[in-house]
Coordinates of C-alpha atoms in Angstrom, one line a residue:
Chain A
M1 CA 0.9 19.0 18.5
T2 CA 3.0 15.3 19.3
D3 CA 1.9 15.1 22.6
Q4 CA -2.2 16.0 22.5
T5 CA -4.4 13.2 23.4
F6 CA -7.1 13.6 20.8
G7 CA -10.6 14.5 22.4
A8 CA -9.3 14.7 26.3
T9 CA -11.6 17.9 26.7
G10 CA -14.9 16.0 25.1
A11 CA -15.6 19.4 23.6
F12 CA -16.1 18.5 19.2
P13 CA -14.8 21.9 18.1
E14 CA -11.1 21.4 20.1
A15 CA -11.4 17.5 19.1
L16 CA -11.8 18.4 15.2
A17 CA -9.2 20.9 15.7
Q18 CA -6.4 18.2 17.2
A19 CA -7.4 15.7 14.4
A20 CA -6.6 18.2 11.9
G21 CA -3.1 19.4 13.5
L22 CA -2.0 15.8 14.3
T23 CA -3.2 14.6 11.1
D24 CA -1.1 17.5 9.2
E25 CA 1.7 17.4 11.3
L26 CA 2.0 13.2 10.0
L27 CA 1.5 14.2 6.5
G28 CA 3.8 17.0 6.6
K29 CA 6.6 14.3 7.7
L30 CA 5.3 11.7 5.0
L31 CA 5.2 14.2 2.8
A32 CA 9.0 15.5 3.1
V33 CA 9.9 16.8 -0.4
P34 CA 13.1 14.6 -1.6
P35 CA 16.0 16.0 -3.7
G36 CA 15.9 15.0 -7.2
P37 CA 13.7 16.5 -9.9
E38 CA 10.5 14.3 -8.7
A39 CA 10.6 17.0 -6.0
R40 CA 7.7 18.7 -8.1
V41 CA 5.1 15.8 -7.8
V42 CA 6.2 15.6 -4.3
A43 CA 5.5 19.2 -3.2
A44 CA 2.1 19.3 -5.5
M45 CA 0.8 16.4 -3.3
R46 CA 1.9 18.2 -0.2
Y47 CA 0.3 21.3 -1.4
S48 CA -2.7 19.7 -1.9
A49 CA -3.0 17.4 1.2
L50 CA -2.0 20.1 3.3
A51 CA -4.4 22.8 2.1
P52 CA -6.6 24.4 4.7
G53 CA -9.7 22.3 5.2
K54 CA -11.8 20.8 8.5
R55 CA -10.3 17.4 8.1
L56 CA -13.8 15.7 9.2
R57 CA -12.5 12.4 8.2
P58 CA -9.3 12.4 10.0
F59 CA -11.5 13.2 13.1
L60 CA -14.5 10.6 11.9
V61 CA -11.1 8.0 12.2
L62 CA -9.7 8.9 15.7
A63 CA -13.1 9.6 17.1
S64 CA -14.0 5.8 16.1
A65 CA -10.8 4.6 17.0
Q66 CA -11.2 5.7 20.6
L67 CA -14.0 3.7 20.7
F68 CA -12.3 0.9 21.4
A69 CA -9.0 2.0 22.8
V70 CA -7.1 1.7 19.8
A71 CA -3.5 3.4 20.1
Q72 CA -3.6 7.1 18.6
R73 CA -0.4 6.3 16.1
S74 CA -2.2 3.6 14.5
A75 CA -5.7 5.6 14.4
L76 CA -3.4 8.7 13.0
Q77 CA -1.8 6.7 9.9
V78 CA -4.8 5.6 8.8
A79 CA -6.2 9.1 8.7
A80 CA -3.2 10.5 7.0
A81 CA -4.2 7.8 4.4
I82 CA -7.6 8.4 4.0
E83 CA -6.5 12.5 3.9
M84 CA -4.1 11.6 0.7
V85 CA -7.1 9.6 -0.6
H86 CA -9.6 12.6 -0.2
A87 CA -6.8 15.1 -1.4
Y88 CA -6.4 12.6 -4.8
S89 CA -10.4 12.8 -5.6
L90 CA -9.8 16.5 -5.3
I91 CA -7.2 16.7 -7.6
H92 CA -8.7 14.9 -10.4
D93 CA -12.0 16.0 -9.7
D94 CA -11.4 19.4 -10.2
L95 CA -9.3 18.8 -13.6
P96 CA -10.3 20.5 -17.0
A97 CA -11.7 17.2 -18.0
M98 CA -13.9 16.7 -15.2
D99 CA -15.3 19.5 -13.0
D100 CA -12.8 22.3 -14.6
S101 CA -12.2 24.3 -11.2
D102 CA -9.8 27.2 -10.4
L103 CA -10.7 27.2 -7.2
R104 CA -10.5 24.9 -4.1
R105 CA -10.8 25.4 -0.2
G106 CA -9.7 29.6 -1.5
R107 CA -6.9 28.7 -3.0
P108 CA -5.9 27.8 -7.0
T109 CA -6.6 24.4 -7.6
C110 CA -3.5 21.7 -7.8
H111 CA -3.8 22.4 -12.0
K112 CA -3.3 25.9 -11.5
Q113 CA -0.7 26.2 -8.6
F114 CA 1.3 23.7 -11.1
D115 CA 0.1 22.5 -14.4
E116 CA -2.2 19.7 -15.3
A117 CA 0.1 17.0 -15.7
T118 CA 1.8 17.2 -12.4
A119 CA -2.0 17.4 -11.3
V120 CA -2.7 14.3 -12.6
L121 CA 0.9 12.8 -11.1
A122 CA 0.1 14.3 -7.6
G123 CA -3.2 12.6 -7.4
D124 CA -1.7 9.1 -8.6
G125 CA 0.9 9.7 -6.1
L126 CA -1.3 10.4 -3.4
L127 CA -3.4 7.1 -3.7
T128 CA -0.2 5.1 -4.4
Y129 CA 1.2 6.3 -1.1
A130 CA -1.8 5.8 0.9
F131 CA -1.8 2.4 0.5
E132 CA 1.9 2.2 1.5
V133 CA 1.2 4.4 4.6
L134 CA -2.0 1.3 5.6
A135 CA 0.3 -1.5 4.8
H136 CA 3.1 -0.1 7.3
P137 CA 3.7 -2.1 10.7
D138 CA 3.3 1.7 12.3
T139 CA -0.3 1.2 11.3
H140 CA -0.8 -2.0 13.1
G141 CA 0.9 -4.9 14.6
D142 CA -0.7 -7.2 12.9
P143 CA -0.8 -7.5 9.2
M144 CA -4.1 -9.3 9.2
V145 CA -5.4 -5.8 10.1
R146 CA -3.5 -3.9 7.7
C147 CA -4.9 -6.1 5.1
E148 CA -8.6 -5.6 5.9
L149 CA -7.7 -1.8 6.1
V150 CA -6.0 -2.1 2.5
T151 CA -9.1 -4.0 1.2
A152 CA -11.6 -1.7 2.7
L153 CA -9.9 1.4 1.5
A154 CA -9.7 0.2 -2.0
Q155 CA -13.6 -0.6 -1.9
A156 CA -14.4 2.6 -0.9
A157 CA -12.4 4.6 -3.3
G158 CA -12.5 2.0 -6.3
T159 CA -15.3 1.3 -8.8
Q160 CA -17.9 0.3 -6.2
G161 CA -17.6 3.5 -4.1
M162 CA -15.3 6.9 -5.0
V163 CA -14.5 6.5 -8.4
G164 CA -17.8 4.8 -9.5
G165 CA -19.8 7.6 -7.8
Q166 CA -17.6 10.2 -9.9
M167 CA -18.4 8.1 -13.1
I168 CA -22.0 8.4 -12.2
D169 CA -22.0 12.0 -11.3
L170 CA -20.3 12.8 -15.0
L171 CA -22.7 11.2 -16.6
A172 CA -25.3 12.7 -15.1
E173 CA -24.2 16.4 -15.3
S174 CA -27.1 18.6 -16.8
D175 CA -29.5 16.0 -15.9
R176 CA -31.9 16.8 -14.2
S177 CA -33.8 14.5 -14.3
L178 CA -32.2 12.0 -11.6
D179 CA -34.4 10.9 -8.9
I180 CA -33.9 11.1 -5.3
G181 CA -32.9 7.3 -5.3
A182 CA -30.7 7.8 -8.0
I183 CA -29.1 10.9 -6.5
T184 CA -28.8 9.4 -3.3
R185 CA -26.5 6.2 -4.8
L186 CA -24.4 8.5 -6.4
Q187 CA -23.5 10.0 -3.5
R188 CA -23.2 7.0 -1.1
L189 CA -20.7 6.2 -3.8
K190 CA -18.9 9.4 -4.2
T191 CA -18.8 10.8 -0.7
G192 CA -20.5 8.6 1.6
A193 CA -17.8 5.3 0.9
L194 CA -14.8 7.1 2.2
I195 CA -17.1 8.8 5.0
A196 CA -18.2 5.2 5.5
F197 CA -14.4 4.0 5.6
S198 CA -13.5 6.7 7.7
C199 CA -15.7 5.4 10.4
E200 CA -15.1 1.7 9.7
A201 CA -11.3 1.8 10.2
G202 CA -11.7 2.7 13.9
A203 CA -13.4 -0.6 14.3
I204 CA -11.0 -2.5 12.0
L205 CA -8.3 -1.3 13.8
G206 CA -9.8 -2.0 17.3
K207 CA -10.6 -5.6 15.8
A208 CA -14.4 -4.6 17.2
A209 CA -17.6 -7.4 17.4
P210 CA -19.5 -7.3 14.0
E211 CA -22.0 -5.6 15.7
L212 CA -20.3 -2.4 16.7
R213 CA -19.1 -2.3 13.3
A214 CA -22.1 -2.5 11.5
A215 CA -23.3 0.4 14.2
L216 CA -20.5 2.7 12.9
R217 CA -21.1 2.2 9.3
G218 CA -25.4 2.6 10.1
Y219 CA -23.9 5.9 11.6
A220 CA -21.6 6.9 8.8
H221 CA -23.5 6.2 6.5
D222 CA -26.3 8.5 7.8
L223 CA -23.8 11.2 8.3
G224 CA -22.4 10.7 4.6
L225 CA -25.9 11.9 3.3
A226 CA -26.5 14.4 5.7
F227 CA -23.0 15.6 5.1
Q228 CA -23.6 16.0 1.3
I229 CA -27.9 17.4 1.8
A230 CA -25.6 20.3 3.7
D231 CA -22.8 21.0 1.1
D232 CA -26.2 20.9 -1.3
L233 CA -27.6 23.7 0.8
L234 CA -24.2 25.4 1.2
D235 CA -23.7 25.5 -2.3
V236 CA -27.0 27.0 -2.8
E237 CA -27.2 29.4 0.9
G238 CA -23.0 29.7 1.2
S239 CA -20.9 32.6 0.6
A240 CA -17.7 32.1 -1.7
A241 CA -15.9 33.3 1.3
E242 CA -17.3 30.6 3.3
T243 CA -16.8 27.9 1.3
G244 CA -13.7 28.8 -0.6
K245 CA -15.5 27.9 -4.0
P246 CA -17.6 29.6 -5.8
I247 CA -21.4 29.4 -5.0
G248 CA -24.4 28.2 -7.0
G249 CA -22.2 25.8 -9.3
D250 CA -24.4 23.0 -8.9
A251 CA -27.4 24.7 -9.9
A252 CA -25.6 26.5 -12.8
A253 CA -24.5 23.5 -14.3
G254 CA -28.1 22.5 -14.3
K255 CA -27.0 19.5 -12.2
A256 CA -29.8 17.7 -10.3
T257 CA -29.0 17.6 -6.3
F258 CA -30.6 16.8 -3.3
V259 CA -31.7 20.8 -3.0
S260 CA -33.0 20.7 -6.9
I261 CA -35.0 17.8 -6.2
L262 CA -36.5 18.3 -2.5
G263 CA -36.4 22.1 -2.4
V264 CA -34.3 24.1 0.6
E265 CA -36.8 23.6 3.2
R266 CA -37.6 19.6 2.8
A267 CA -33.7 19.3 2.1
R268 CA -33.3 20.8 5.5
S269 CA -35.7 18.8 7.6
Q270 CA -34.5 15.5 5.3
A271 CA -30.5 16.1 6.7
K272 CA -32.1 16.5 10.3
V273 CA -33.9 13.2 10.4
L274 CA -30.8 11.7 8.8
V275 CA -28.8 13.0 11.4
Q276 CA -30.8 11.3 14.0
Q277 CA -30.6 8.4 12.6
A278 CA -27.2 8.4 12.6
V279 CA -27.2 9.2 16.1
A280 CA -29.4 6.2 17.1
H281 CA -26.9 3.9 15.7
L282 CA -24.4 5.3 18.4
D283 CA -26.9 3.8 21.3
L284 CA -24.6 0.8 22.0
F285 CA -21.7 2.9 22.8
E286 CA -23.2 4.7 25.5
K287 CA -21.4 8.2 26.7
K288 CA -18.0 7.0 24.8
A289 CA -19.5 8.0 21.6
E290 CA -20.5 11.7 22.8
L291 CA -17.8 13.3 20.4
L292 CA -19.5 11.0 17.2
R293 CA -23.0 12.5 18.4
Q294 CA -21.4 16.0 18.2
A295 CA -20.1 15.7 14.9
A296 CA -23.1 14.8 13.8
Q297 CA -25.0 17.9 14.4
F298 CA -21.8 19.7 13.2
V299 CA -22.2 18.3 10.0
V300 CA -25.6 19.9 9.3
N301 CA -24.7 22.9 11.0
R302 CA -21.7 24.0 9.3
R303 CA -21.3 27.2 7.4
A304 CA -18.9 26.0 5.1
Chain B
M1 CA -6.7 -21.8 -20.6
T2 CA -7.6 -22.9 -17.0
D3 CA -5.7 -25.9 -16.4
Q4 CA -2.4 -25.0 -18.2
T5 CA 0.5 -25.5 -16.3
F6 CA 2.5 -21.9 -16.9
G7 CA 6.5 -23.1 -18.7
A8 CA 5.8 -26.6 -18.9
T9 CA 7.2 -27.0 -22.1
G10 CA 10.0 -25.1 -20.9
A11 CA 10.3 -22.8 -23.9
F12 CA 10.2 -18.8 -23.8
P13 CA 7.3 -18.2 -26.4
E14 CA 4.9 -20.5 -25.5
A15 CA 5.4 -19.5 -22.0
L16 CA 5.1 -16.0 -22.9
A17 CA 1.7 -16.8 -24.7
Q18 CA 0.4 -18.9 -21.4
A19 CA 1.0 -16.2 -19.2
A20 CA -0.5 -13.6 -21.6
G21 CA -3.7 -16.3 -21.6
L22 CA -3.9 -17.2 -17.8
T23 CA -3.5 -13.4 -17.2
D24 CA -6.1 -12.1 -19.2
E25 CA -8.5 -14.9 -18.3
L26 CA -8.1 -13.5 -14.6
L27 CA -8.3 -9.5 -16.0
G28 CA -11.8 -10.8 -17.7
K29 CA -13.1 -12.1 -14.8
L30 CA -12.1 -9.2 -12.4
L31 CA -12.9 -7.0 -14.4
A32 CA -16.7 -7.6 -14.9
V33 CA -18.6 -4.9 -16.2
P34 CA -21.6 -4.2 -13.1
P35 CA -25.0 -3.4 -14.2
G36 CA -25.8 0.7 -13.2
P37 CA -24.0 3.7 -15.0
E38 CA -20.3 3.1 -13.1
A39 CA -20.4 -0.1 -16.0
R40 CA -18.5 3.1 -17.7
V41 CA -15.8 3.5 -16.1
V42 CA -15.3 -0.5 -16.0
A43 CA -15.5 -0.9 -19.5
A44 CA -12.9 1.9 -20.1
M45 CA -10.9 -0.2 -17.2
R46 CA -11.2 -3.6 -19.4
Y47 CA -10.5 -2.0 -22.7
S48 CA -7.1 -1.0 -21.6
A49 CA -6.0 -3.4 -19.4
L50 CA -7.2 -6.2 -22.0
A51 CA -5.7 -4.5 -25.2
P52 CA -3.2 -6.4 -27.1
G53 CA 0.2 -6.7 -25.6
K54 CA 2.9 -9.2 -24.9
R55 CA 2.3 -9.2 -21.2
L56 CA 5.9 -9.3 -20.1
R57 CA 5.5 -8.3 -16.5
P58 CA 2.8 -11.2 -15.5
F59 CA 5.5 -13.5 -17.7
L60 CA 8.1 -12.7 -15.1
V61 CA 6.2 -12.6 -11.8
L62 CA 4.6 -16.3 -13.2
A63 CA 8.4 -17.3 -13.9
S64 CA 10.1 -15.9 -10.6
A65 CA 7.4 -17.3 -8.7
Q66 CA 7.9 -20.8 -10.3
L67 CA 11.4 -20.8 -8.9
F68 CA 9.9 -20.8 -5.4
A69 CA 7.3 -23.5 -6.2
V70 CA 4.5 -20.5 -5.3
A71 CA 1.1 -22.1 -6.3
Q72 CA 0.1 -20.4 -9.6
R73 CA -2.9 -19.1 -8.5
S74 CA -0.9 -17.0 -6.5
A75 CA 1.3 -15.5 -8.8
L76 CA -1.7 -15.3 -11.2
Q77 CA -3.2 -12.8 -8.6
V78 CA -0.4 -10.6 -8.5
A79 CA 0.2 -10.9 -12.3
A80 CA -3.3 -9.5 -12.6
A81 CA -2.5 -6.6 -10.3
I82 CA 0.9 -5.2 -12.2
E83 CA -0.6 -5.4 -15.5
M84 CA -3.6 -3.3 -13.7
V85 CA -1.0 -0.8 -12.5
H86 CA 0.8 -1.1 -16.3
A87 CA -2.5 -0.2 -18.0
Y88 CA -3.3 2.9 -15.3
S89 CA 0.0 4.1 -16.1
L90 CA -0.3 4.1 -19.8
I91 CA -3.7 5.5 -19.8
H92 CA -2.8 8.5 -17.7
D93 CA 0.9 8.9 -19.9
D94 CA -1.6 8.6 -22.9
L95 CA -3.9 11.9 -21.8
P96 CA -3.8 15.2 -23.4
A97 CA -2.1 16.8 -20.7
M98 CA 0.8 14.4 -20.8
D99 CA 2.0 12.4 -23.8
D100 CA -1.3 13.3 -26.0
S101 CA -1.3 9.9 -27.6
D102 CA -3.9 8.7 -29.8
L103 CA -2.7 5.3 -30.7
R104 CA -1.6 2.6 -28.0
R105 CA -0.7 -1.0 -29.2
G106 CA -2.1 -0.4 -32.2
R107 CA -5.5 0.8 -30.8
P108 CA -7.3 3.9 -29.8
T109 CA -6.0 4.9 -26.2
C110 CA -8.4 5.1 -23.9
H111 CA -9.4 8.8 -23.7
K112 CA -10.3 9.0 -27.6
Q113 CA -12.2 5.7 -27.3
F114 CA -13.9 7.0 -24.2
D115 CA -13.6 10.5 -23.6
E116 CA -10.8 12.5 -21.0
A117 CA -12.8 12.0 -17.6
T118 CA -13.8 8.7 -18.2
A119 CA -9.9 7.5 -19.0
V120 CA -8.6 9.8 -15.9
L121 CA -11.2 7.6 -13.6
A122 CA -10.3 4.6 -15.7
G123 CA -6.8 4.9 -14.4
D124 CA -7.7 5.5 -10.9
G125 CA -10.1 2.6 -11.1
L126 CA -7.1 0.4 -12.3
L127 CA -4.4 1.9 -9.8
T128 CA -7.0 1.2 -7.0
Y129 CA -7.9 -2.4 -7.5
A130 CA -4.7 -3.5 -8.2
F131 CA -4.3 -2.8 -4.4
E132 CA -7.5 -4.8 -3.4
V133 CA -6.3 -7.9 -5.4
L134 CA -3.0 -7.9 -3.9
A135 CA -4.7 -7.8 0.2
H136 CA -6.9 -10.4 -1.4
P137 CA -7.0 -13.9 0.9
D138 CA -6.7 -15.6 -2.8
T139 CA -3.2 -13.8 -3.3
H140 CA -1.4 -15.6 -0.7
G141 CA -2.7 -17.4 2.7
D142 CA -0.1 -15.5 5.3
P143 CA -1.5 -11.8 5.4
M144 CA 2.2 -10.5 6.1
V145 CA 3.0 -11.8 2.5
R146 CA 0.3 -9.7 1.4
C147 CA 1.2 -6.5 3.1
E148 CA 4.5 -6.9 1.7
L149 CA 2.9 -7.1 -1.5
V150 CA 1.1 -3.8 -1.2
T151 CA 4.1 -2.2 0.2
A152 CA 6.7 -2.8 -3.1
L153 CA 3.8 -2.3 -5.2
A154 CA 2.9 0.9 -3.8
Q155 CA 7.0 1.8 -3.5
A156 CA 7.6 0.8 -7.3
A157 CA 4.4 2.9 -8.4
G158 CA 4.7 6.1 -6.3
T159 CA 7.3 8.8 -6.3
Q160 CA 10.3 6.5 -5.7
G161 CA 9.3 4.6 -8.7
M162 CA 6.9 5.1 -12.0
V163 CA 5.2 8.5 -10.7
G164 CA 8.5 10.3 -10.0
G165 CA 10.1 9.0 -13.0
Q166 CA 7.2 10.3 -15.3
M167 CA 7.2 13.5 -13.4
I168 CA 10.9 13.5 -14.4
D169 CA 10.4 12.6 -17.5
L170 CA 7.8 15.7 -18.4
L171 CA 10.3 17.8 -16.8
A172 CA 13.1 16.3 -19.5
E173 CA 10.9 17.3 -22.0
S174 CA 12.7 18.6 -25.1
D175 CA 15.6 18.4 -22.8
R176 CA 18.8 17.2 -24.9
S177 CA 21.1 18.2 -22.3
L178 CA 20.6 15.2 -19.9
D179 CA 23.2 12.5 -19.7
I180 CA 23.4 9.0 -19.4
G181 CA 22.9 9.0 -15.5
A182 CA 20.0 11.4 -15.3
I183 CA 18.5 8.9 -18.0
T184 CA 19.3 5.8 -16.5
R185 CA 17.6 6.7 -13.3
L186 CA 14.6 8.3 -14.9
Q187 CA 14.3 5.1 -16.8
R188 CA 15.1 2.9 -13.5
L189 CA 11.9 5.1 -12.0
K190 CA 9.7 5.2 -14.7
T191 CA 9.6 1.8 -16.1
G192 CA 12.0 -0.4 -14.4
A193 CA 10.9 -0.4 -10.6
L194 CA 7.7 -1.9 -12.0
I195 CA 9.5 -4.7 -13.9
A196 CA 12.2 -5.1 -10.6
F197 CA 8.6 -5.7 -8.7
S198 CA 7.7 -8.2 -11.0
C199 CA 10.5 -10.1 -10.3
E200 CA 10.5 -9.9 -7.0
A201 CA 6.8 -10.5 -6.6
G202 CA 7.8 -14.0 -6.9
A203 CA 10.6 -13.9 -4.0
I204 CA 8.0 -12.4 -1.7
L205 CA 5.4 -15.2 -2.3
G206 CA 7.8 -17.8 -2.2
K207 CA 9.0 -16.1 1.3
A208 CA 12.8 -16.6 -0.5
A209 CA 16.0 -16.2 1.4
P210 CA 17.3 -12.3 1.1
E211 CA 20.3 -13.4 -1.3
L212 CA 17.8 -15.0 -3.7
R213 CA 15.6 -11.7 -3.5
A214 CA 18.6 -9.5 -4.2
A215 CA 19.6 -11.8 -7.4
L216 CA 16.1 -11.7 -8.6
R217 CA 16.3 -7.6 -8.3
G218 CA 19.7 -7.6 -10.0
Y219 CA 18.4 -9.6 -12.7
A220 CA 15.4 -7.5 -13.0
H221 CA 17.3 -4.0 -12.6
D222 CA 19.3 -4.5 -15.7
L223 CA 16.5 -6.3 -17.8
G224 CA 14.6 -2.8 -17.2
L225 CA 17.3 -1.0 -18.5
A226 CA 18.2 -3.3 -21.4
F227 CA 14.2 -3.3 -22.1
Q228 CA 14.3 0.5 -22.4
I229 CA 17.3 0.7 -24.5
A230 CA 15.8 -1.5 -26.9
D231 CA 12.1 0.2 -26.8
D232 CA 14.4 3.7 -27.9
L233 CA 16.0 1.5 -30.7
L234 CA 12.6 0.0 -31.6
D235 CA 12.0 4.0 -31.7
V236 CA 14.5 4.5 -34.5
E237 CA 14.0 1.5 -36.4
G238 CA 10.6 -0.1 -35.8
S239 CA 7.8 0.2 -38.0
A240 CA 4.4 1.6 -36.9
A241 CA 2.7 -1.7 -37.9
E242 CA 4.9 -3.6 -35.6
T243 CA 4.9 -1.6 -32.6
G244 CA 1.3 -0.4 -32.6
K245 CA 2.6 3.5 -32.1
P246 CA 3.8 6.2 -34.3
I247 CA 7.6 5.9 -34.7
G248 CA 10.0 8.3 -34.1
G249 CA 8.1 10.1 -31.6
D250 CA 10.4 10.6 -29.2
A251 CA 13.1 12.0 -31.5
A252 CA 10.6 14.3 -33.3
A253 CA 10.0 15.4 -29.5
G254 CA 13.5 16.2 -29.3
K255 CA 13.5 14.0 -26.4
A256 CA 16.9 12.8 -24.7
T257 CA 17.0 8.8 -25.0
F258 CA 19.7 6.4 -24.6
V259 CA 19.9 6.4 -28.3
S260 CA 20.0 10.0 -28.7
I261 CA 23.0 9.8 -26.4
L262 CA 24.8 6.9 -27.3
G263 CA 23.7 6.5 -30.8
V264 CA 22.4 3.3 -32.1
E265 CA 25.1 1.2 -32.2
R266 CA 26.7 1.7 -28.8
A267 CA 23.0 1.6 -27.5
R268 CA 22.6 -1.8 -29.0
S269 CA 25.7 -3.1 -27.3
Q270 CA 24.9 -1.7 -23.9
A271 CA 21.9 -3.4 -24.4
K272 CA 23.6 -6.6 -25.2
V273 CA 26.0 -6.3 -22.1
L274 CA 23.0 -5.5 -19.9
V275 CA 21.3 -8.9 -20.8
Q276 CA 24.8 -10.9 -20.3
Q277 CA 24.7 -8.7 -16.7
A278 CA 21.3 -10.2 -16.0
V279 CA 21.9 -13.5 -16.8
A280 CA 24.6 -13.7 -14.9
H281 CA 22.3 -13.0 -11.8
L282 CA 20.4 -15.8 -12.2
D283 CA 23.2 -18.4 -11.8
L284 CA 22.6 -19.3 -8.5
F285 CA 19.2 -20.5 -9.6
E286 CA 21.0 -22.9 -12.2
K287 CA 18.7 -24.6 -14.4
K288 CA 15.4 -23.4 -13.1
A289 CA 15.6 -20.4 -14.1
E290 CA 16.1 -21.0 -17.9
L291 CA 12.9 -19.6 -18.6
L292 CA 14.3 -16.1 -17.1
R293 CA 17.3 -16.2 -18.6
Q294 CA 15.4 -16.6 -22.4
A295 CA 13.1 -13.7 -21.4
A296 CA 16.4 -11.6 -21.3
Q297 CA 17.6 -12.4 -25.0
F298 CA 14.1 -12.1 -26.2
V299 CA 14.1 -8.3 -24.8
V300 CA 16.6 -7.1 -26.4
N301 CA 15.7 -9.2 -29.7
R302 CA 12.0 -8.1 -29.8
R303 CA 10.6 -6.3 -32.8
A304 CA 7.5 -4.8 -31.3

């Protein structure tokens, strides 16, 4: 995989597969299992970070970095770091004290495959390692850029991002009274912030002008919400075989979702509107942003 | 507390109290509880990070930074970040799936005071925030220094540090067969790495020459082990009122410790030898390192 140039064919499905292959290759190297008894926690980190998945976030990093002619090696470091943070969030979310899930991406969750204590530590280890990867000189020659990446990832993953969103989500369990504004904010923090960082990372790496960075943020914001609505629709309409997790879980848990509030039809049309909005933010980039446009269509049309 | 100059009197007990006061003041500001439902996780982070404690690690940052005339504001940022990482590690270690502790520093543990899910997230939030604080321009004007701090903290907290040590500790539960080499390595990773970073941080902030940085690392390495032996001795000899946690916990759990392997007398003399070694590393700094010398004596003589 090493010599592949991401997005060379201009077709989204191939670019997504390339992003996955290249990122997994790097993750495999970064998460080499060491000798000694601590091998167990690294094996658990590896199990979860390399679990089957679309690798949408790594794709977004590579595609946005390409807009600014960033070296692929730099973008891949960030892609690997984001995938580590994504994997950590899934490990902790799946814990018995949280969503208590046994199945993830079609395989036993980390605490089922290993044990609960190892899963807590594996999540901690992945989160920690992500920052080490971002701060490494391989990520960018300019330490100011590396600091900006650390700051932006910490904000996306912290209490004003993923951790905050997960807290709100836990408090909202079984709360059907959430309105659309509250759900939107919840999802913007819980899943949107990391997706937004994936797109902004390309602009940070490329030292892009503020208006270009803002355009990517706008794209990512709309894309993130469309992604979540599609996820809610899949929870209702998908099959367990396709999504790799039990279907109807949110509805059974009595959770308010975009679909429970808007209904299937309005949710679907809302997702389409969001995709149009997302794509409109890319006008500034003209033809160069074709992959990101295709990604937006994919997000609402995906079956898993 | 703001205008205090750390260590102005040259006396260790006052300097330790100053470090605690100054660090807690900054932690209080950094962990301001936001509006919105995510307030709960920030309240839990605050509860644990501001729990009563000696703040030995912040003291070590401030005292080592002072050797290189680093601005107190810079050192305090690092002190706050390290204390966040220390607090996160205690929150996760105390979880039912890990050590299952109800009491910490004389108060209910985070998952007892809040709930398990909130405690997992509070730990995650503190770890994440620590890196944001290190990458902030307030920490140092030179982004290269900030990157070095991020790297060093991630290494101290990750699988080759705290997380790895905790994994080994979990696997060694009830394993009385560990030899002194294995216990030493376990403790070097689990508690030693963060203590070593606390001392090295001063050298990083001060862009110290390699031999001075190495001297501080040597000091911290010996200090960390002496600290752990003293902890094991307190577990056997201390009172619950003094340590704020149940006594004899390790022995009851059948855990191998320095004391179970060496016995009380040899453990105590080993701790004293380590303190002498630690202090010898400071010769290079002559009189300037007096506070660090006093700290080493304190570590083995403390009662809690």
